[in-house]
Amino acid sequence: MIRKKEGFQGQRMIVLPRNLLSTHCPEDPVLAPLYITDIGYYPKARFHHCRRLQGADQHILIYCKEGKGRIIVAGEVWNIQPGHCFLIPRKTPHEYSADVKDPWTIYWAHFLGSSADGLLETAIREWEGYRTFLRWSLQRISLFDRSYEQLDKGFKLENLKYANMHFWSFLATCIYPNADYNTSPQHSSIDASIEYMRAHIDAMLSLQEMATAVNLSQSHFSAVFKAGTGFSPIEYFNQLKMQEACQYLLFTSLRIKEIAGRLGMEDPYYFSRLFTKIMGISPNLYRERKAGS
C-alpha cells in the first residue's frame, strides 16, 4: 500500500526554522508560554500515514473536518471521524493514517512552550481522554487560518507573536468548546434571567420576579445564578444598573435624580450610595473625571 507523510493536492504546510524557534521563542516573554513549530492543512489526504516510534518533540493537534482516519497512541486505537479533535502528547509513541476509502481532511499543528504541557493536561482532563468532538465553527477555523496566514507572511517577531496569540484563542475554543454556546439548562436559565434584567433595567425587580421569569423556585434560581456568575441575582442586577448609569453620566446631561428615576430608583441618595459602592467613586465625581480625561 502506498503511504506518505505529505504531498497532497491542495495541502498547505509551514515548518518553522528550528534555529529561529530556539533563538526567539523560548526567551521571548510573549512567545515562550506557547508557540507553533509546524502547522498545516491536508485536504482529502489519501494514503496519509505517519509513524513515530519515539514520538514527536512537540505536542500535536489534529482536527478532522471530513473523512475518516485512525490514530494509535501508546498502543491504544482511536477511530477518527468528522468533528473529532485529537491531541498527541510530545515524546509519546504514535501512529496515524487516513482511511483508505474515505481519507480525512485535517487541520493540524505542532506546538511547544512553557505552558504547553499544562494546556495539554487541561485538555485531556476536560475531554476525559485524547479525543473530543467539536461542532463545526467558522470562528474556530478562522483563528487557525489567521495563525497560518500570518506565519506565511514571514517570520518577523511581530508575525510570530500575532500568529501565536491567535493560536492561544484557537486552542481555547478546542479545550472549552461549549464556552460560547452555554447550552446546558443552567446556563440557559442564567442567560434568560440576565436578558430579563436588561429588559427591566428601569424597574426594581424582586428575587421572586426574576425566578418566576425563568420558571425556577427562588432558592434554586439563587443557587444556580450564583454558581454560574459568582454573584447573587440582586447583586448582578445592580451591577447592570450601574453600567447603565455610567452611560447616562458620560453621554447625557441628565441630573442624578433623573438618572436614578430611569433606573427605577425613587431615592437619588440610595442611587448615589449604590453607585459609589459598586464603582468606587460618586456619580458626580465619575462624571467630572471622565469629562476631564
XYZ file of N, CA and C in Angstrom, residues 54-259:
618
model
N 9.337 6.985 18.638
C 9.798 7.706 19.820
C 8.927 8.929 20.117
N 7.876 9.094 19.341
C 7.035 10.270 19.493
C 7.637 11.475 18.804
N 6.983 12.596 18.898
C 7.485 13.851 18.334
C 8.057 14.715 19.449
N 8.868 15.682 19.064
C 9.436 16.598 20.063
C 8.415 17.625 20.531
N 7.286 17.727 19.805
C 6.258 18.702 20.145
C 4.925 17.991 20.404
N 4.009 18.689 21.047
C 2.636 18.222 21.131
C 2.004 18.382 19.745
N 1.055 17.510 19.424
C 0.413 17.540 18.113
C -1.105 17.645 18.281
N -1.711 18.537 17.527
C -3.165 18.637 17.465
C -3.619 18.287 16.052
N -4.637 17.422 15.948
C -5.230 17.058 14.667
C -6.737 17.266 14.768
N -7.284 18.070 13.841
C -8.731 18.283 13.806
C -9.255 17.799 12.461
N -10.174 16.853 12.500
C -10.714 16.244 11.284
C -11.969 16.996 10.832
N -11.906 17.558 9.644
C -13.060 18.271 9.077
C -13.972 17.314 8.323
N -13.379 16.434 7.536
C -14.132 15.490 6.712
C -13.391 14.163 6.667
N -14.088 13.107 6.243
C -13.453 11.818 6.075
C -13.183 11.107 7.388
N -12.335 10.104 7.299
C -12.056 9.270 8.461
C -10.560 8.961 8.550
N -10.168 8.500 9.721
C -8.788 8.101 9.930
C -8.659 7.303 11.211
N -7.438 6.995 11.567
C -7.172 6.223 12.773
C -5.900 6.739 13.420
N -5.933 6.836 14.734
C -4.750 7.270 15.485
C -4.475 6.246 16.577
N -3.229 5.861 16.690
C -2.801 4.940 17.740
C -1.826 5.689 18.640
N -2.147 5.804 19.903
C -1.277 6.475 20.873
C -0.975 5.507 22.009
N 0.306 5.246 22.209
C 0.743 4.338 23.280
C -0.020 3.003 23.222
N -0.237 2.515 22.012
C -0.885 1.220 21.834
C -2.395 1.239 21.809
N -3.013 2.377 22.112
C -4.473 2.467 22.110
C -4.974 3.023 20.778
N -5.985 2.377 20.203
C -6.501 2.752 18.888
C -7.714 3.670 19.033
N -7.702 4.778 18.270
C -8.807 5.732 18.260
C -9.270 5.934 16.818
N -10.529 5.693 16.558
C -11.098 5.960 15.241
C -11.517 7.422 15.162
N -11.157 8.063 14.056
C -11.385 9.495 13.894
C -12.408 9.734 12.796
N -13.392 10.570 13.102
C -14.447 10.931 12.167
C -14.601 12.449 12.127
N -15.416 12.975 11.208
C -15.594 14.435 11.119
C -15.998 15.051 12.461
N -15.309 16.116 12.835
C -15.583 16.798 14.092
C -14.669 16.386 15.220
N -13.935 15.309 15.052
C -13.041 14.861 16.113
C -11.779 15.715 16.155
N -11.403 16.097 17.357
C -10.142 16.796 17.597
C -9.301 15.909 18.503
N -8.037 15.746 18.173
C -7.179 14.795 18.889
C -5.870 15.465 19.272
N -5.391 15.148 20.471
C -4.112 15.660 20.949
C -3.165 14.499 21.228
N -1.942 14.630 20.751
C -0.904 13.629 20.988
C 0.202 14.285 21.806
N 0.438 13.836 23.027
C 1.492 14.442 23.847
C 2.881 14.217 23.238
N 3.750 15.155 23.460
C 5.109 15.020 22.950
C 5.803 13.823 23.590
N 6.761 13.265 22.857
C 7.561 12.121 23.312
C 6.718 10.863 23.555
N 5.532 10.820 22.951
C 4.655 9.663 23.106
C 4.585 8.896 21.791
N 4.956 7.616 21.775
C 4.895 6.834 20.528
C 3.495 6.875 19.928
N 3.441 7.050 18.622
C 2.135 7.126 17.983
C 2.231 6.782 16.503
N 1.048 6.538 15.943
C 0.925 6.259 14.511
C -0.462 6.720 14.078
N -0.540 7.348 12.918
C -1.857 7.739 12.432
C -1.918 7.604 10.919
N -3.145 7.403 10.412
C -3.314 7.199 8.976
C -4.738 7.550 8.565
N -4.872 7.992 7.324
C -6.177 8.298 6.751
C -6.860 7.013 6.318
N -8.176 7.028 6.355
C -8.946 5.888 5.874
C -8.703 5.705 4.367
N -8.607 4.460 3.924
C -8.301 4.184 2.523
C -9.445 4.624 1.612
N -10.681 4.327 1.995
C -11.830 4.634 1.148
C -12.331 6.057 1.317
N -12.218 6.607 2.510
C -12.727 7.953 2.797
C -11.667 8.733 3.573
N -10.586 9.122 2.879
C -9.461 9.761 3.572
C -9.847 11.087 4.219
N -9.243 11.337 5.364
C -9.603 12.533 6.119
C -9.068 13.823 5.508
N -9.749 14.910 5.850
C -9.276 16.271 5.629
C -8.991 16.833 7.014
N -7.755 17.241 7.257
C -7.366 17.624 8.619
C -6.649 18.968 8.668
N -6.925 19.678 9.746
C -6.104 20.800 10.186
C -5.186 20.252 11.267
N -3.929 20.652 11.265
C -3.014 20.103 12.269
C -1.959 21.144 12.652
N -1.425 20.951 13.830
C -0.365 21.848 14.311
C 0.487 21.129 15.342
N 1.775 21.460 15.340
C 2.691 21.035 16.390
C 3.008 22.272 17.222
N 3.099 22.117 18.537
C 3.350 23.294 19.366
C 4.152 22.933 20.622
N 4.837 23.945 21.136
C 5.637 23.833 22.355
C 5.414 25.078 23.203
N 6.132 25.156 24.324
C 6.064 26.324 25.191
C 5.983 25.933 26.648
N 6.299 26.866 27.523
C 6.305 26.585 28.956
C 4.920 26.261 29.489
N 3.874 26.720 28.797
C 2.502 26.415 29.209
C 1.896 25.250 28.432
N 2.627 24.733 27.452
C 2.062 23.725 26.553
C 1.692 22.444 27.297
N 2.564 21.983 28.201
C 2.256 20.758 28.947
C 0.986 20.930 29.772
N 0.871 22.084 30.429
C -0.305 22.346 31.244
C -1.575 22.430 30.420
N -1.477 23.050 29.241
C -2.632 23.138 28.356
C -3.074 21.757 27.898
N -2.089 20.925 27.569
C -2.421 19.575 27.120
C -3.086 18.779 28.239
N -2.545 18.872 29.441
C -3.134 18.161 30.576
C -4.548 18.661 30.852
N -4.752 19.968 30.722
C -6.091 20.532 30.923
C -7.070 19.989 29.892
N -6.632 19.956 28.627
C -7.499 19.458 27.566
C -7.866 17.998 27.788
N -6.892 17.177 28.114
C -7.148 15.748 28.319
C -8.082 15.538 29.503
N -7.932 16.377 30.523
C -8.836 16.277 31.681
C -10.250 16.714 31.295
N -10.367 17.807 30.559
C -11.690 18.296 30.147
C -12.366 17.322 29.186
N -11.580 16.748 28.292
C -12.128 15.832 27.285
C -12.301 14.411 27.825
N -11.648 14.141 28.962
C -11.618 12.786 29.520
C -10.966 11.820 28.542
N -9.877 12.264 27.948
C -9.126 11.444 27.003
C -8.446 12.316 25.976
N -7.823 11.680 24.984
C -7.089 12.415 23.955
C -8.010 13.000 22.881
N -9.238 12.536 22.803
C -10.130 12.909 21.711
C -11.399 13.578 22.233
N -11.891 14.547 21.451
C -13.188 15.139 21.735
C -13.902 15.424 20.422
N -15.182 15.738 20.509
C -15.938 16.138 19.322
C -16.179 17.641 19.384
N -15.895 18.325 18.290
C -16.124 19.763 18.183
C -17.118 20.029 17.073
N -18.198 20.693 17.394
C -19.123 21.101 16.336
C -18.406 22.067 15.408
N -18.795 22.055 14.133
C -18.141 22.921 13.157
C -18.347 24.380 13.539
N -17.257 25.138 13.520
C -17.310 26.549 13.880
C -16.412 27.333 12.943
N -17.002 28.214 12.151
C -16.229 29.052 11.255
C -15.305 29.972 12.043
N -15.749 30.391 13.213
C -14.920 31.257 14.060
C -13.650 30.529 14.493
N -13.797 29.259 14.886
C -12.632 28.488 15.315
C -11.630 28.314 14.174
N -12.128 27.939 12.997
C -11.239 27.728 11.861
C -10.620 29.040 11.406
N -11.351 30.129 11.565
C -10.798 31.435 11.220
C -9.577 31.763 12.079
N -9.622 31.392 13.351
C -8.477 31.610 14.236
C -7.277 30.787 13.774
N -7.527 29.540 13.391
C -6.457 28.688 12.867
C -5.873 29.306 11.593
N -6.753 29.722 10.681
C -6.299 30.290 9.412
C -5.495 31.560 9.614
N -5.894 32.366 10.591
C -5.141 33.600 10.850
C -3.724 33.288 11.319
N -3.596 32.273 12.159
C -2.266 31.861 12.596
C -1.428 31.437 11.404
N -2.024 30.608 10.553
C -1.295 30.111 9.374
C -0.912 31.269 8.448
N -1.885 32.111 8.124
C -1.653 33.180 7.160
C -0.602 34.168 7.647
N -0.575 34.413 8.947
C 0.416 35.345 9.472
C 1.820 34.757 9.379
N 1.946 33.477 9.683
C 3.254 32.829 9.558
C 3.683 32.744 8.102
N 2.715 32.624 7.212
C 3.015 32.532 5.791
C 3.590 33.841 5.256
N 3.379 34.942 5.983
C 3.917 36.236 5.556
C 5.404 36.376 5.868
N 5.912 35.512 6.715
C 7.313 35.607 7.105
C 7.463 35.436 8.597
N 8.689 35.410 9.059
C 8.969 35.062 10.451
C 9.496 36.233 11.269
N 9.050 37.445 10.920
C 9.379 38.584 11.771
C 8.775 38.350 13.150
N 9.380 38.959 14.150
C 8.933 38.741 15.525
C 7.462 39.113 15.702
N 7.035 40.201 15.086
C 5.638 40.613 15.227
C 4.704 39.600 14.569
N 5.130 38.985 13.480
C 4.316 37.952 12.845
C 4.177 36.733 13.741
N 5.289 36.334 14.363
C 5.247 35.185 15.266
C 4.307 35.451 16.434
N 4.387 36.629 17.001
C 3.543 36.957 18.149
C 2.075 36.997 17.749
N 1.782 37.645 16.644
C 0.398 37.758 16.191
C -0.185 36.373 15.922
N 0.567 35.530 15.241
C 0.097 34.183 14.901
C -0.168 33.357 16.144
N 0.734 33.423 17.097
C 0.592 32.582 18.282
C -0.450 33.107 19.259
N -0.718 34.400 19.245
C -1.832 34.921 20.038
C -3.156 34.355 19.531
N -3.294 34.259 18.215
C -4.498 33.648 17.645
C -4.540 32.154 17.955
N -3.377 31.521 17.999
C -3.346 30.085 18.291
C -3.798 29.810 19.724
N -3.457 30.687 20.646
C -3.979 30.582 22.015
C -5.512 30.530 21.981
N -6.105 31.477 21.231
C -7.569 31.536 21.161
C -8.136 30.292 20.489
N -7.460 29.829 19.445
C -7.912 28.613 18.765
C -7.941 27.440 19.738
N -6.877 27.259 20.500
C -6.826 26.160 21.464
C -7.913 26.307 22.526
N -8.179 27.537 22.937
C -9.215 27.756 23.948
C -10.567 27.262 23.445
N -10.876 27.497 22.155
C -12.153 27.044 21.616
C -12.203 25.530 21.480
N -11.031 24.904 21.393
C -10.979 23.439 21.332
C -11.127 22.819 22.719
N -10.465 23.409 23.702
C -10.485 22.848 25.054
C -11.826 23.099 25.735
N -12.388 24.293 25.511
C -13.679 24.644 26.117
C -14.692 24.964 25.008
N -15.094 23.975 24.229
C -15.945 24.234 23.064
C -17.325 24.769 23.397
N -17.797 24.540 24.613
C -19.147 24.979 24.961
C -19.186 26.348 25.614
N -18.027 26.962 25.786
C -17.997 28.251 26.484
C -18.785 29.319 25.749
N -18.802 29.258 24.419
C -19.527 30.256 23.636
C -20.977 29.893 23.406
N -21.335 28.644 23.766
C -22.686 28.205 23.456
C -23.590 28.153 24.679
N -23.028 27.707 25.832
C -23.789 27.665 27.083
C -25.153 27.004 26.895
N -25.125 25.752 26.440
C -26.359 25.079 26.079
C -26.993 24.311 27.228
N -26.332 24.232 28.387
C -26.901 23.486 29.496
C -28.115 24.218 30.048
N -29.040 23.491 30.699
C -30.223 24.155 31.277
C -29.851 25.257 32.254
N -28.758 25.041 33.025
C -28.349 26.056 33.997
C -27.951 27.345 33.283
N -27.118 27.201 32.238
C -26.687 28.386 31.510
C -27.862 29.053 30.804
N -28.777 28.257 30.271
C -29.940 28.819 29.595
C -30.765 29.656 30.562
N -30.924 29.170 31.786
C -31.677 29.914 32.797
C -30.969 31.212 33.167
N -29.663 31.142 33.306
C -28.893 32.333 33.656
C -28.983 33.369 32.550
N -28.761 32.926 31.305
C -28.819 33.854 30.175
C -30.202 34.493 30.052
N -31.236 33.674 30.228
C -32.598 34.189 30.113
C -32.889 35.201 31.216
N -32.388 34.923 32.414
C -32.637 35.847 33.519
C -31.896 37.165 33.330
N -30.690 37.105 32.771
C -29.939 38.338 32.517
C -30.633 39.174 31.452
N -31.167 38.506 30.430
C -31.925 39.225 29.414
C -33.168 39.875 30.028
N -33.788 39.172 30.950
C -34.962 39.719 31.651
C -34.563 40.947 32.466
N -33.404 40.868 33.125
C -32.923 42.017 33.887
C -32.688 43.226 32.972
N -32.045 42.982 31.836
C -31.761 44.083 30.906
C -33.053 44.718 30.387
N -34.044 43.870 30.137
C -35.315 44.371 29.619
C -36.088 45.166 30.663
N -35.738 44.966 31.948
C -36.436 45.659 33.040
C -35.444 46.478 33.880
N -34.468 47.059 33.177
C -33.440 47.824 33.875
C -34.030 49.048 34.571
N -35.222 49.477 34.131
C -35.870 50.656 34.716
C -36.805 50.293 35.863
N -36.722 49.053 36.335
C -37.595 48.607 37.427
C -36.755 48.106 38.588
N -37.387 47.951 39.733
C -36.739 47.359 40.903
C -37.283 45.940 41.066
N -36.677 45.011 40.361
C -37.169 43.638 40.373
C -36.872 42.957 41.702
N -37.795 42.132 42.124
C -37.553 41.312 43.307
C -36.946 39.987 42.877
N -36.340 39.285 43.815
C -35.765 37.971 43.534
C -36.845 37.018 43.029
N -38.035 37.112 43.622
C -39.123 36.237 43.203
C -39.529 36.501 41.753
N -39.549 37.758 41.350
C -39.905 38.092 39.975
C -38.878 37.528 38.987
N -37.615 37.607 39.348
C -36.566 37.059 38.481
C -36.700 35.552 38.348
N -36.917 34.891 39.470
C -37.038 33.430 39.465
C -38.256 32.984 38.665
N -39.364 33.676 38.851
C -40.592 33.332 38.131
C -40.412 33.485 36.629
N -39.626 34.478 36.213
C -39.417 34.732 34.784
C -38.737 33.568 34.078
N -37.963 32.756 34.832
C -37.272 31.616 34.222
C -37.808 30.288 34.767
N -38.981 30.356 35.387
C -39.681 29.151 35.853
C -38.876 28.305 36.839
N -38.224 28.984 37.769
C -37.479 28.288 38.816
C -37.959 28.777 40.174
N -37.753 27.932 41.172
C -38.048 28.382 42.527
C -37.028 29.431 42.924
N -37.379 30.240 43.884
C -36.496 31.325 44.307
C -35.156 30.800 44.802
N -35.183 29.760 45.630
C -33.942 29.236 46.203
C -33.072 28.576 45.142
N -33.706 27.799 44.241
C -32.931 27.122 43.192
C -32.343 28.131 42.221
N -33.121 29.139 41.871
C -32.634 30.180 40.966
C -31.428 30.895 41.562
N -31.504 31.239 42.848
C -30.387 31.928 43.503
C -29.122 31.088 43.476
N -29.276 29.795 43.761
C -28.114 28.899 43.807
C -27.493 28.741 42.427
N -28.336 28.528 41.414
C -27.847 28.341 40.050
C -27.174 29.604 39.536
N -27.783 30.745 39.787
C -27.253 32.010 39.280
C -25.900 32.329 39.912
N -25.788 32.155 41.216
C -24.521 32.468 41.882
C -23.426 31.500 41.472
N -23.785 30.228 41.277
C -22.791 29.243 40.846
C -22.268 29.581 39.452
N -23.133 30.135 38.608
C -22.738 30.433 37.238
C -22.069 31.770 37.038
N -22.352 32.746 37.905
C -21.815 34.097 37.714
C -20.891 34.565 38.826
N -21.012 33.954 39.997
C -20.226 34.404 41.142
C -20.910 35.493 41.940
N -22.110 35.907 41.513
C -22.852 36.958 42.202
C -24.285 36.508 42.441
N -24.906 37.075 43.457
C -26.332 36.832 43.647
C -27.091 37.563 42.543
N -28.336 37.171 42.240
C -29.094 37.859 41.192
C -29.259 39.352 41.454
N -29.538 39.728 42.698
C -29.727 41.151 43.008
C -28.424 41.921 42.816
N -27.306 41.343 43.261
C -26.003 41.996 43.062
C -25.740 42.212 41.572
N -26.005 41.186 40.788
C -25.750 41.275 39.349
C -26.648 42.330 38.713
N -27.914 42.344 39.116
C -28.869 43.320 38.585
C -28.419 44.745 38.908
N -27.933 44.953 40.112
C -27.444 46.273 40.496
C -26.212 46.674 39.686
N -25.363 45.698 39.376
C -24.202 45.997 38.543
C -24.626 46.416 37.140
N -25.629 45.748 36.592
C -26.159 46.152 35.289
C -26.711 47.569 35.337
N -27.406 47.890 36.425
C -27.955 49.239 36.581
C -26.835 50.285 36.608
N -25.755 49.975 37.313
C -24.663 50.935 37.409
C -23.926 51.076 36.077
N -23.859 50.001 35.289
C -23.298 50.124 33.941
C -24.137 51.082 33.103
N -25.449 50.956 33.246
C -26.350 51.849 32.520
C -26.198 53.282 33.027
N -26.019 53.427 34.332
C -25.840 54.753 34.912
C -24.586 55.426 34.361
N -23.532 54.647 34.175
C -22.285 55.201 33.614
C -22.537 55.788 32.229
N -23.349 55.116 31.434
C -23.661 55.623 30.098
C -24.398 56.963 30.184
N -25.353 57.047 31.104
C -26.082 58.301 31.283
C -25.143 59.420 31.742
N -24.257 59.101 32.660
C -23.334 60.106 33.191
C -22.358 60.594 32.128
N -21.945 59.691 31.250
C -20.953 60.046 30.239
C -21.566 60.771 29.046
N -22.748 60.333 28.623
C -23.247 60.773 27.327
C -24.525 61.603 27.374
N -24.980 61.960 28.589
C -26.151 62.834 28.697
C -25.878 63.906 29.758
N -26.765 64.854 29.802
C -26.670 65.905 30.832
C -27.753 65.712 31.895
N -28.311 64.514 31.957
C -29.340 64.221 32.950
C -28.796 64.425 34.358
N -29.649 64.952 35.236
C -29.266 65.108 36.637
C -29.277 63.745 37.327
N -28.622 63.681 38.477
C -28.527 62.422 39.222
C -29.907 61.892 39.553
N -30.815 62.781 39.945
C -32.179 62.368 40.272
C -32.871 61.754 39.063
N -32.636 62.332 37.875
C -33.262 61.817 36.657
C -32.685 60.456 36.274
N -31.384 60.303 36.443
C -30.757 59.012 36.138
C -31.285 57.938 37.071
